[in-house]
Short mmCIF file of C-alpha atoms and ligand atoms in Angstrom, two decimals:
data_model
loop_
_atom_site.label_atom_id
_atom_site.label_comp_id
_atom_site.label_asym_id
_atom_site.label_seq_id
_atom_site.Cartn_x
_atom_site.Cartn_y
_atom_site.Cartn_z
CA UNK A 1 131.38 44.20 -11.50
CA UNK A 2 132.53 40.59 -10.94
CA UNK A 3 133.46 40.50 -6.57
CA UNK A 4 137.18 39.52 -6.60
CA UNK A 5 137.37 37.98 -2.71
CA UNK A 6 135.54 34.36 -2.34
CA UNK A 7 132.94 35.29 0.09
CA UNK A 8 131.73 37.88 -2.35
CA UNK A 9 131.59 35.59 -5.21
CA UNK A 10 129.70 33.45 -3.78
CA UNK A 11 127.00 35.78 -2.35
CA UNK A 12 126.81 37.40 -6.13
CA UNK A 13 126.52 33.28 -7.38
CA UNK A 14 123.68 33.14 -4.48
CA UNK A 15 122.00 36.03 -6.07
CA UNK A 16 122.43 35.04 -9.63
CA UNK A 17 121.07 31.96 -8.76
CA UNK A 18 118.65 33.74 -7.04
CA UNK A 19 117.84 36.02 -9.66
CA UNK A 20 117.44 33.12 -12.34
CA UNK A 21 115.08 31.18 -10.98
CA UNK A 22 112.89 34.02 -10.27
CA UNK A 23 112.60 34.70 -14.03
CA UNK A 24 112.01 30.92 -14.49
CA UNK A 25 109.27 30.89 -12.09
CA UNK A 26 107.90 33.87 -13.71
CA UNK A 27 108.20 32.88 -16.83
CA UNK A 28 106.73 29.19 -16.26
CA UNK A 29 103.52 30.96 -14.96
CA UNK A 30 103.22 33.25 -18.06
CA UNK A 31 103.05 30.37 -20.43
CA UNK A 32 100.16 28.69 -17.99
CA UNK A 33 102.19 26.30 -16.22
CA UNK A 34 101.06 24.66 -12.94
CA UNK A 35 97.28 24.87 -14.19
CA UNK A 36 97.67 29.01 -13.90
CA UNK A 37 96.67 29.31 -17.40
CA UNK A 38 93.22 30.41 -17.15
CA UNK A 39 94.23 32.96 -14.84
CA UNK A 40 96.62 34.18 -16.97
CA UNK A 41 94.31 34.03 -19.84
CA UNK A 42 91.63 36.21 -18.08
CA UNK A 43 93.83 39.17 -17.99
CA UNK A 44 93.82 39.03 -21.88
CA UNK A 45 92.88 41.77 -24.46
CA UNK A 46 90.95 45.41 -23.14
CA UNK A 47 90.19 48.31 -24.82
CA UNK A 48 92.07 49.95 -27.76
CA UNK A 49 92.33 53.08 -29.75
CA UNK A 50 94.15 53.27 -33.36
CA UNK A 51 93.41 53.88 -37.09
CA UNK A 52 92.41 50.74 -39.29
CA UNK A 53 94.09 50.89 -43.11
CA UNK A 54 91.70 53.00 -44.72
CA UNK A 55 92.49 55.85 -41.68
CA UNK A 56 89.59 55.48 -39.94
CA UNK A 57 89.66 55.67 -36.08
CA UNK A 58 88.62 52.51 -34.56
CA UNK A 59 88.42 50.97 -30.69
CA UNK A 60 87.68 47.60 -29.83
CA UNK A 61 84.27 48.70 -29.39
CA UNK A 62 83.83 49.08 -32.87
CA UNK A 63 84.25 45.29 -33.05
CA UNK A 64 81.83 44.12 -30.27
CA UNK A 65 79.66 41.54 -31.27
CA UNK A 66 81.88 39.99 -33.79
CA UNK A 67 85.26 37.86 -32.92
CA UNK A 68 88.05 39.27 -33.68
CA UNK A 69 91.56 37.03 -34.68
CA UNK A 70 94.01 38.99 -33.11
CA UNK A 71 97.94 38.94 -34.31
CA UNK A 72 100.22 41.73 -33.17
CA UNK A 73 103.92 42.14 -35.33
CA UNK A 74 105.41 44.64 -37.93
CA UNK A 75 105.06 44.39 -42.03
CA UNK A 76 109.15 44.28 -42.19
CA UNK A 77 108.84 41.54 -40.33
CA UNK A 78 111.36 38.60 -42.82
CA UNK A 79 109.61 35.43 -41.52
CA UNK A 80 107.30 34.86 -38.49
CA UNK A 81 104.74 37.68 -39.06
CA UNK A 82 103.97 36.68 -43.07
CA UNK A 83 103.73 33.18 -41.84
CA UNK A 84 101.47 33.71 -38.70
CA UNK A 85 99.02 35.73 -40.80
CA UNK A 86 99.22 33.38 -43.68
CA UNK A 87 97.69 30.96 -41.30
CA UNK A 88 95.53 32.90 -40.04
CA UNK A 89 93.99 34.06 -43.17
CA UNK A 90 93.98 29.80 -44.54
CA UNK A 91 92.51 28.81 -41.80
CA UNK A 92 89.22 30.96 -42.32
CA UNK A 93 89.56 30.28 -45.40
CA UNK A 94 89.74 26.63 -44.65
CA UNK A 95 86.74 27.38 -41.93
CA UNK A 96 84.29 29.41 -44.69
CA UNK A 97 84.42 25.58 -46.57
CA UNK A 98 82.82 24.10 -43.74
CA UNK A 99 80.86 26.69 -41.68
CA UNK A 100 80.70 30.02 -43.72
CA UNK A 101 78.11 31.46 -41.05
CA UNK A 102 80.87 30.88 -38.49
CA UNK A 103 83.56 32.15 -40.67
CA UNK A 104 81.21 35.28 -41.42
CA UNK A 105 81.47 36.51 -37.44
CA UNK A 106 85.15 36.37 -37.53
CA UNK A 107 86.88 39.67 -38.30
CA UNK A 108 90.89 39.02 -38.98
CA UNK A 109 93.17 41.46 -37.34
CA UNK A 110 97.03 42.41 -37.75
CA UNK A 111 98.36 45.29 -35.04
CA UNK A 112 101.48 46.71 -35.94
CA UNK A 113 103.65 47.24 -32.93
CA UNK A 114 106.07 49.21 -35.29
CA UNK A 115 104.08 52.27 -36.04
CA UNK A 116 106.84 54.32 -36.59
CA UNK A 117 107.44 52.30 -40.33
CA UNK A 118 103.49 51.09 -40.83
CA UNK A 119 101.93 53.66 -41.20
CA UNK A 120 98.43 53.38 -42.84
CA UNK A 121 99.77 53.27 -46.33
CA UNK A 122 102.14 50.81 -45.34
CA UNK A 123 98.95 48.69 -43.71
CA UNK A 124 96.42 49.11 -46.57
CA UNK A 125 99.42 47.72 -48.71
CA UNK A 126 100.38 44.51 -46.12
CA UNK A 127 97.03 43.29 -45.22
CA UNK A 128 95.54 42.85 -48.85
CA UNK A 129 98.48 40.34 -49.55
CA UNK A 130 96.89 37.86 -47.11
CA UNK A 131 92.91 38.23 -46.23
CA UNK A 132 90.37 40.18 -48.26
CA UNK A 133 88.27 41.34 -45.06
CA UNK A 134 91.65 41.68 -42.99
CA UNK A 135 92.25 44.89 -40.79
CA UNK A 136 95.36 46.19 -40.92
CA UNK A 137 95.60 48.48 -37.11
CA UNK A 138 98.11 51.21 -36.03
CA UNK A 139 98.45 54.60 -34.35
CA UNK A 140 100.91 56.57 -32.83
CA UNK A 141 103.71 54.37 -30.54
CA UNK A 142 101.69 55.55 -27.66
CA UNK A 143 98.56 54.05 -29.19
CA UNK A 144 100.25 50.62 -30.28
CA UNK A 145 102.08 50.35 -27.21
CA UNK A 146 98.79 50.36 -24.62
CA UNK A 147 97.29 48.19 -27.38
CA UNK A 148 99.91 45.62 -26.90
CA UNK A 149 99.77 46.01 -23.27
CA UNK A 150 96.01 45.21 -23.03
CA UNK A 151 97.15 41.98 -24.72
CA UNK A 152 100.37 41.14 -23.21
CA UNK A 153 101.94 41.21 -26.53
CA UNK A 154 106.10 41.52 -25.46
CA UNK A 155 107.91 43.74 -28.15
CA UNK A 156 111.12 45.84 -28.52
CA UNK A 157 113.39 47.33 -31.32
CA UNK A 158 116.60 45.47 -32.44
CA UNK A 159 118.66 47.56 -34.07
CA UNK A 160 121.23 46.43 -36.69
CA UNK A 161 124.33 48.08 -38.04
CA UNK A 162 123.75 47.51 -42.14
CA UNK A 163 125.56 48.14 -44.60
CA UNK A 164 128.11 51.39 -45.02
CA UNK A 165 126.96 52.22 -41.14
CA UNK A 166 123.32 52.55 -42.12
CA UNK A 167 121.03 51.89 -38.71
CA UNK A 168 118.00 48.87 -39.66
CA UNK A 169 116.10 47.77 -37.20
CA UNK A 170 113.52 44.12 -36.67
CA UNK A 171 111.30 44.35 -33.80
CA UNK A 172 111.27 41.23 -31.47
CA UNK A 173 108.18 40.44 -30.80
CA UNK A 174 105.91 37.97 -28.79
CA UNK A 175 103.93 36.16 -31.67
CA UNK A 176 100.11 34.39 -30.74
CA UNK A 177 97.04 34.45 -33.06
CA UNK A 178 93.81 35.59 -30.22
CA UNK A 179 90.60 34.82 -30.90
CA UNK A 180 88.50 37.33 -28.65
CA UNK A 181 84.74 37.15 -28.66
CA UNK A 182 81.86 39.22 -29.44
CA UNK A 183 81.90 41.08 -25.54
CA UNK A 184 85.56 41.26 -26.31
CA UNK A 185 86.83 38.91 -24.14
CA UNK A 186 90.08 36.10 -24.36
CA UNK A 187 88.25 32.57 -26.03
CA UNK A 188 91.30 30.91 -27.10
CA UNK A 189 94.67 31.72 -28.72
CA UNK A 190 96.85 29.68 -31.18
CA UNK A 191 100.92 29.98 -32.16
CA UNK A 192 102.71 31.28 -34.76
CA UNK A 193 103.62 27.39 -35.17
CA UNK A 194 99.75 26.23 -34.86
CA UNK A 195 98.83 24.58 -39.11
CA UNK A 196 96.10 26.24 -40.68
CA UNK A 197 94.36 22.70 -39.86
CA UNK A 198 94.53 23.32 -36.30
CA UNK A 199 93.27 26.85 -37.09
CA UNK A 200 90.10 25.81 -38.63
CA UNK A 201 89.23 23.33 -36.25
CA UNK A 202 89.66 25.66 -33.38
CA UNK A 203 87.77 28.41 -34.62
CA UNK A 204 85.03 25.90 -35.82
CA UNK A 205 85.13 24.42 -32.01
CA UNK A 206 84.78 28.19 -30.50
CA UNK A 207 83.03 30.41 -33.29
CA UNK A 208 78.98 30.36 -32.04
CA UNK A 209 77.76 33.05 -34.05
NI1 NI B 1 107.31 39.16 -36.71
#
């Protein structure tokens, strides 16, 4: 679809150009730059529907009046998922040292945003590996899908040719730990690449049980 006469190449660079910086813009203003960040921020987290590991139906509802330590990703996950939840689950660890009243109000919570593979078995098994009082949460795609919407969690399927012609797949996903408070709403969030120090100081900073 590359224009072959000069005029028309540069009117699709124009709109290349165009297009890019758009997406930069956009982009720049979903990670909070130009001091948008509390706007953005505000529009985090709403109401949920799925089934915690045991299979009982839960909303976010269920959770009001405790915080809740958010991270959305997939148990097949090789690397970024076992190491953002590892943190996670150190860091109130590293909190219930220091303030075990605080660490007490804080419910950890992984959402699977591949249902289709983590099922509840498949959660009951994941989240006992990292946090004794961890949730494991899924549902059906629908479920998971509006889930990660309400948080503005970014994920989609990449599928892999394996061995012999046998289809894999990873899910790319967006990857921030949210701590939400007890009427639900955003407090603060950390990255996948925050230390368990940082962790436990932020959660001792926000946590006001
Ligand atoms: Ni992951």
């Amino acid at each position: 679809m590359f224009p072959k006469s000069l005029p028309g190449r540069i009117g699709f660079g124009v709109t290349l150009l165009a297009l890019l910086a758009a997406v930069a813009l956009f982009t720049w203003q979903r990670l909070g730059g130009g001091g948008q960040e509390a706007i953005g921020e505000a529009a985090i987290g709403g109401p949920f529907e799925l089934v915690d590991h045991t299979g009982k139906p839960v909303t976010d509802q269920d959770f009001r009046g405790r915080y809740m330590l958010i991270y959305f990703g997939f148990t097949y996950c090789p690397d970024v998922c076992p190491t953002s939840l590892a943190t996670m689950a150190r860091g109130l660890e590293a909190l219930d040292e220091r303030a075990p009243e605080k660490a007490a109000a804080v419910t950890p919570i992984f959402i699977t945003v591949d249902p289709e593979r983590d099922d509840v078995e498949a959660m009951a098994g994941y989240v006992e590996h990292f946090h004794d009082r961890m949730i494991g949460l899924t549902g059906s795609l629908a479920q998971t899908t509006a889930a990660a919407k309400e948080y503005r969690v970014y994920f989609s399927k990449v599928v892999e040719e394996g061995a012999e012609g046998a289809q894999d797949y990873l899910m790319d996903h967006s990857s921030f730990i949210y701590l939400m408070g007890p009427d639900g709403r955003y407090v603060t969030h950390f990255s996948h690449q925050s230390t368990v120090e940082e962790v436990a100081e932020g959660l001792e900073k926000r946590v006001q049980p």
